[in-house]
């Protein structure tokens, strides 16, 4: 995740201490010293998910290094969804799926995550509000000291649901939107989805729940970005995350609709321009991009072109963050609806283990799996243009799942990179 607001404008936002190793004035919603969970036996519980034994770094302030971060965990609490989005990475639909974690199993998992001292738990789906015990499990997680965020399509986010989410203390609600009006409905596979999603946004804003927009960039919607920024301003939305397409689930079928290099650069130019406009006018908006760490490099290049005095500062932030070096398999992980653990939410095709058999904390620290070892030490495994890139220490090879899907090799160069060969190699261009 790249904070455009932080890097391009110098305005710190919530979460920047995790991303860039600094505690900002707006990190008030990050957890501070939280009483550790009561001790538990190191062996498995009767449900096969004992917490195990692991050190717990302090949650106070910034981590010492990006490599030492505990992972932000995405939990796909259910696969069931009331929509059928054409780019869904979980290939979800409006039906009941067998084998999902029970409430008892989910609570044992949450105990382990709390003891492992993860910085945040992002509850996703499917559509998480389709899970009947969603609020009960969220309340349990909060009671264990976990910091919660919610990822939803917004169509089930009634005013009462927003009130319950806010009362439970969710730090943030991310609502997916992929265009205005019929554009969004086509992506979501449901006529009328936009109207319901709009109401979800407005109820969050009206009730004081921090809310953000999540949008996946494709050839069909990137030219609508100015309208999306207008929408963010007119609806008083706090935050926006622009996702690059990950070739996962139904999104794999859209690989041919991914942005061309020149389109991605045009989209980034719009995002940079509109973010700076928000900042110049004193609008408190957090604008981020997701699933392509080259965005940080591109932002740095723009600052250099402009002669910005902040170039050295931004390069320092990017170097500390390490981009992909400390993302999938290190700084972010995923637990799916059946309890399978993945390097990130886009890597459903590869299973590292299951929390019914071993705690997440144990699976996550186990490097006997060849992919996990490679992700945790990717500098030793990366190939192709990524290995030769002059910006590797700032980008870290970005999103490995795209390379795996495109080339059958998770350590080949990321096909989502939109830098030119001249920019990649610099003076050492072969």
XYZ file of C-alpha atoms in Angstrom:
430
model
C 0.000 0.000 0.000
C 1.416 3.375 -1.065
C 0.269 6.574 0.624
C 0.154 9.204 -2.110
C -0.888 11.819 0.437
C 2.188 11.109 2.542
C 4.753 10.717 -0.229
C 3.607 13.314 -2.741
C 2.245 15.954 -0.385
C 4.078 15.306 2.886
C 0.833 14.973 4.845
C 1.007 12.123 7.359
C -2.024 9.933 7.840
C -3.275 7.024 9.930
C -1.197 3.906 9.332
C 1.950 5.699 8.149
C 3.880 4.455 11.181
C 3.379 0.901 9.916
C 4.231 1.843 6.317
C 7.144 4.234 6.828
C 8.384 3.749 10.378
C 7.200 7.039 11.794
C 4.452 7.922 14.237
C 2.454 10.761 12.737
C 0.179 13.269 14.347
C -2.765 11.465 12.763
C -1.902 7.984 14.028
C -4.232 8.345 16.973
C -6.266 5.344 15.873
C -3.292 2.961 15.905
C -3.127 0.634 18.922
C -0.755 1.587 21.697
C 0.302 -0.600 24.609
C -2.378 -3.259 24.832
C -2.395 -5.725 27.676
C -1.094 -9.033 26.377
C -3.466 -11.925 26.063
C -3.451 -14.325 29.016
C -0.974 -17.171 28.616
C -2.112 -20.257 26.802
C -0.622 -23.722 26.534
C 1.778 -24.165 23.638
C 0.025 -27.245 22.337
C -3.047 -27.249 20.108
C -6.457 -26.655 21.596
C -9.197 -29.213 21.299
C -10.084 -27.448 18.049
C -6.552 -27.831 16.693
C -5.738 -24.113 16.936
C -3.796 -23.497 20.123
C -1.920 -20.223 20.169
C 1.527 -21.702 20.398
C 4.542 -19.813 21.669
C 5.774 -16.663 19.970
C 7.304 -13.324 20.931
C 5.008 -10.319 20.912
C 6.604 -7.035 19.830
C 5.201 -3.878 21.363
C 2.374 -2.160 19.512
C 3.529 1.217 20.781
C 4.829 3.447 18.023
C 6.565 2.352 14.855
C 8.212 -1.035 14.280
C 12.011 -0.971 14.320
C 12.157 -2.144 10.717
C 9.748 -3.167 7.996
C 11.176 -6.690 8.042
C 10.138 -7.094 11.699
C 6.514 -6.108 11.184
C 3.782 -8.477 12.220
C 1.370 -8.968 9.299
C -1.837 -7.081 8.782
C -4.206 -10.032 8.366
C -7.093 -10.153 5.903
C -9.751 -12.576 7.090
C -12.262 -13.629 4.450
C -14.905 -14.538 7.014
C -17.288 -15.929 4.375
C -17.241 -16.642 0.665
C -20.948 -15.912 0.253
C -21.754 -12.603 -1.429
C -24.937 -10.926 -2.628
C -23.149 -9.573 -5.729
C -21.051 -11.194 -8.464
C -18.257 -8.770 -9.291
C -16.387 -9.507 -12.508
C -12.981 -8.965 -10.837
C -13.651 -10.801 -7.547
C -10.464 -12.464 -6.280
C -12.466 -15.045 -4.272
C -14.878 -15.969 -7.103
C -17.817 -15.497 -4.720
C -21.542 -15.715 -5.398
C -24.899 -15.641 -3.591
C -24.867 -19.228 -2.356
C -23.893 -21.160 0.739
C -20.415 -22.671 0.731
C -19.446 -25.699 2.789
C -16.482 -25.908 5.146
C -16.295 -22.351 6.472
C -14.857 -21.810 9.952
C -17.432 -22.204 12.702
C -17.895 -19.549 15.348
C -15.877 -21.613 17.859
C -13.068 -22.119 15.365
C -13.087 -18.434 14.430
C -12.773 -17.406 18.095
C -9.763 -19.685 18.556
C -8.204 -18.119 15.462
C -8.859 -14.620 16.828
C -7.222 -15.600 20.124
C -4.100 -16.601 18.234
C -4.032 -13.403 16.153
C -4.344 -11.295 19.298
C -1.511 -13.167 21.025
C 0.593 -12.841 17.854
C 0.120 -9.076 18.198
C -0.916 -8.315 14.621
C -1.321 -4.569 13.975
C -4.745 -4.860 12.315
C -7.390 -7.344 11.167
C -9.236 -6.539 7.946
C -12.515 -8.464 7.809
C -13.547 -9.168 4.224
C -15.463 -11.734 2.180
C -17.304 -12.513 -0.046
C -19.481 -9.991 1.664
C -18.720 -10.126 5.404
C -22.157 -8.833 6.398
C -23.623 -12.003 4.861
C -22.111 -14.045 7.715
C -24.854 -14.474 10.366
C -22.496 -14.157 13.367
C -20.434 -11.294 11.907
C -21.192 -8.825 14.693
C -20.712 -11.393 17.455
C -17.278 -12.326 16.121
C -16.343 -8.673 15.613
C -17.275 -7.942 19.214
C -15.157 -10.886 20.362
C -12.188 -9.650 18.305
C -12.437 -6.173 19.803
C -12.520 -7.744 23.248
C -9.240 -9.487 22.464
C -7.642 -6.125 21.645
C -7.655 -6.467 17.868
C -7.867 -3.341 15.690
C -10.575 -3.941 13.093
C -11.295 -2.623 9.630
C -14.142 -3.726 7.367
C -14.101 -4.339 3.610
C -17.618 -4.426 2.146
C -19.530 -3.791 -1.066
C -21.717 -1.409 0.937
C -25.093 -2.651 -0.323
C -25.952 -4.270 3.035
C -24.564 -1.426 5.101
C -27.875 -0.206 6.494
C -28.001 2.658 8.941
C -28.435 0.199 11.813
C -25.458 -1.841 10.580
C -23.288 1.289 10.384
C -24.306 2.213 13.925
C -23.290 -1.249 15.193
C -19.974 -1.092 13.303
C -19.209 2.312 14.808
C -20.213 1.254 18.308
C -17.874 -1.737 18.087
C -14.985 0.594 17.283
C -14.072 -0.340 13.704
C -11.322 2.124 12.820
C -12.269 2.183 9.158
C -14.847 0.904 6.668
C -13.732 0.409 3.072
C -16.545 0.318 0.507
C -15.891 -0.999 -3.003
C -16.928 1.203 -5.900
C -15.757 0.776 -9.485
C -17.394 3.674 -11.248
C -20.372 5.987 -11.135
C -23.879 4.644 -11.733
C -24.203 1.953 -14.394
C -20.408 1.548 -14.678
C -20.293 0.308 -11.098
C -23.379 -1.890 -11.569
C -21.799 -3.624 -14.553
C -18.667 -4.403 -12.557
C -20.752 -5.585 -9.603
C -23.040 -7.765 -11.698
C -26.154 -6.281 -10.105
C -28.403 -3.465 -11.322
C -29.088 -0.984 -8.532
C -25.918 -1.774 -6.584
C -24.647 1.796 -6.979
C -27.710 3.320 -5.305
C -27.428 0.978 -2.306
C -23.682 1.533 -2.039
C -24.227 5.296 -2.119
C -26.558 5.007 0.860
C -23.920 3.002 2.718
C -21.375 5.780 2.168
C -23.809 8.460 3.274
C -24.868 6.627 6.432
C -21.205 6.178 7.408
C -20.494 9.877 6.878
C -23.681 10.950 8.656
C -22.989 8.767 11.708
C -19.308 9.709 11.942
C -17.856 6.355 10.907
C -14.536 6.788 9.096
C -15.107 5.485 5.575
C -13.171 5.091 2.354
C -13.657 4.150 -1.267
C -11.942 1.119 -2.818
C -11.629 0.975 -6.604
C -9.859 -1.506 -8.894
C -8.363 0.161 -11.967
C -9.086 -1.408 -15.367
C -9.342 -0.177 -18.949
C -13.074 0.326 -18.424
C -12.944 2.798 -15.566
C -9.551 4.531 -15.291
C -10.684 7.422 -17.480
C -13.452 8.092 -14.934
C -10.973 8.954 -12.173
C -11.700 12.682 -12.163
C -15.389 11.915 -11.556
C -14.388 9.564 -8.744
C -12.354 12.316 -7.072
C -15.278 14.702 -7.470
C -17.456 12.045 -5.823
C -14.990 11.681 -2.912
C -15.151 15.420 -2.290
C -18.895 15.886 -2.736
C -19.732 12.945 -0.445
C -17.187 13.912 2.261
C -15.419 10.544 2.036
C -12.292 10.301 4.200
C -10.131 7.973 2.172
C -9.655 6.281 -1.195
C -7.631 3.197 -2.138
C -6.991 2.601 -5.825
C -6.138 -1.043 -6.517
C -4.129 -2.287 -9.455
C -5.609 -5.447 -10.942
C -4.398 -8.706 -9.373
C -4.791 -11.762 -11.584
C -6.696 -13.807 -9.015
C -10.125 -15.446 -8.919
C -12.400 -13.940 -11.570
C -9.828 -11.164 -11.869
C -7.596 -13.668 -13.673
C -9.982 -13.651 -16.617
C -9.542 -9.877 -16.802
C -5.765 -9.946 -17.210
C -6.240 -8.842 -20.815
C -8.205 -5.830 -19.566
C -5.424 -4.651 -17.263
C -4.172 -1.170 -17.999
C -1.462 -0.730 -20.589
C 1.708 0.944 -19.371
C 0.726 4.334 -20.770
C -2.775 4.030 -19.276
C -1.394 3.221 -15.832
C 0.894 6.252 -16.011
C -2.056 8.417 -17.057
C -4.111 7.065 -14.150
C -1.262 7.757 -11.724
C -0.878 11.287 -13.090
C -4.558 11.923 -12.360
C -4.279 10.450 -8.858
C -1.212 12.575 -8.092
C -2.767 15.736 -9.510
C -6.048 15.376 -7.655
C -4.367 14.361 -4.379
C -2.221 17.486 -4.462
C -5.324 19.546 -5.234
C -7.069 18.137 -2.144
C -3.997 18.916 -0.046
C -3.610 22.462 -1.425
C -7.221 23.221 -0.517
C -6.870 21.836 3.007
C -9.123 18.823 2.472
C -8.260 16.036 4.884
C -8.218 13.022 2.555
C -6.005 9.927 2.621
C -5.326 8.761 -0.942
C -3.544 5.446 -1.368
C -2.739 2.930 -4.084
C -2.581 -0.825 -3.576
C -0.998 -3.886 -5.230
C 1.782 -2.129 -7.159
C 4.755 -0.754 -5.224
C 6.190 0.864 -8.344
C 3.675 3.641 -7.582
C 6.090 4.825 -4.901
C 8.930 4.936 -7.412
C 6.762 6.769 -9.946
C 5.837 9.330 -7.286
C 9.516 9.804 -6.448
C 10.320 10.332 -10.134
C 7.587 12.993 -10.372
C 8.999 14.822 -7.357
C 12.446 14.791 -8.971
C 11.022 16.204 -12.208
C 9.387 18.994 -10.202
C 12.593 19.811 -8.311
C 10.917 19.076 -4.979
C 13.045 19.545 -1.831
C 11.387 16.389 -0.425
C 13.059 13.897 -2.788
C 15.576 12.611 -0.221
C 12.875 12.316 2.438
C 10.564 10.314 0.162
C 13.383 8.044 -0.974
C 14.175 7.371 2.688
C 10.546 6.435 3.371
C 10.428 4.083 0.378
C 13.720 2.457 1.304
C 12.505 1.854 4.868
C 9.252 0.399 3.583
C 10.987 -1.870 1.071
C 7.868 -2.244 -1.079
C 7.223 -5.847 -2.019
C 10.205 -7.047 0.013
C 8.104 -6.858 3.158
C 4.549 -7.204 1.839
C 3.110 -10.613 0.813
C 4.347 -13.258 3.228
C 5.779 -10.664 5.630
C 3.669 -7.546 6.261
C 0.335 -8.846 5.002
C -1.298 -12.263 5.097
C -4.653 -13.884 4.508
C -6.908 -16.420 6.196
C -9.754 -17.546 3.987
C -13.285 -18.722 4.779
C -12.135 -22.356 5.250
C -9.190 -21.415 7.468
C -6.548 -21.799 4.758
C -3.616 -19.401 5.102
C -2.245 -17.565 2.043
C 0.650 -15.118 1.482
C -1.926 -12.395 0.764
C -5.592 -12.121 -0.181
C -4.836 -12.465 -3.907
C -2.997 -15.770 -3.542
C -5.919 -18.130 -2.948
C -4.330 -20.570 -5.374
C -1.523 -21.359 -2.908
C -2.135 -22.776 0.574
C 0.468 -22.460 3.331
C -1.539 -24.363 5.937
C -4.853 -24.335 7.765
C -5.656 -22.817 11.148
C -7.698 -25.879 12.069
C -4.443 -27.833 12.082
C -1.860 -25.248 13.189
C -2.213 -21.702 14.529
C -1.738 -18.876 12.027
C 1.208 -17.616 14.078
C 3.022 -20.938 13.640
C 2.211 -21.232 9.924
C 3.352 -17.660 9.314
C 6.786 -18.114 10.858
C 7.421 -21.491 9.193
C 9.882 -21.150 6.290
C 9.853 -24.821 5.349
C 7.339 -23.968 2.617
C 9.397 -22.958 -0.467
C 7.122 -20.064 -1.430
C 7.084 -18.652 2.093
C 10.858 -18.899 2.291
C 11.170 -17.127 -1.055
C 8.775 -14.348 -0.072
C 10.540 -13.733 3.223
C 13.939 -13.654 1.489
C 12.921 -12.549 -1.972
C 16.080 -10.559 -2.611
C 17.826 -13.928 -3.006
C 15.206 -15.321 -5.416
C 13.976 -12.463 -7.614
C 14.696 -12.641 -11.365
C 14.482 -10.714 -14.607
C 13.958 -6.979 -14.834
C 13.023 -6.743 -11.153
C 16.404 -8.155 -10.106
C 18.252 -5.703 -12.375
C 16.106 -2.657 -11.573
C 17.864 0.353 -10.086
C 14.823 0.904 -7.859
C 14.604 -2.624 -6.464
C 15.328 -1.524 -2.889
C 12.402 0.921 -3.085
C 9.893 -1.324 -4.889
C 10.977 -4.796 -3.806
C 9.621 -6.494 -6.902
C 6.023 -5.488 -6.169
C 3.256 -8.136 -6.425
C 4.571 -11.681 -6.836
C 1.205 -13.281 -7.570
C 0.990 -11.421 -10.900
C 4.325 -12.913 -11.961
C 3.226 -16.368 -10.823
C 0.017 -16.235 -12.857
C 1.628 -14.645 -15.919
C 4.815 -16.756 -16.104
C 4.334 -19.714 -13.772
C 7.208 -18.381 -11.654
C 6.522 -16.219 -8.570
C 9.977 -14.661 -8.761
C 9.952 -13.453 -12.347
C 9.445 -9.743 -13.003
C 6.036 -8.251 -12.224
C 4.092 -7.715 -15.487
C 2.262 -4.859 -13.756
C 5.420 -2.721 -13.771
C 4.873 0.331 -15.957
C 8.371 1.840 -15.946
C 10.287 2.035 -19.216
C 13.477 0.033 -19.724
C 15.429 3.294 -19.451
C 13.846 3.985 -16.077
C 14.342 0.421 -14.858
C 18.002 0.031 -15.802
C 19.180 3.628 -15.710
C 22.717 4.124 -17.024
C 23.325 0.359 -16.834
C 20.737 -0.487 -19.497
C 21.945 -3.608 -21.334
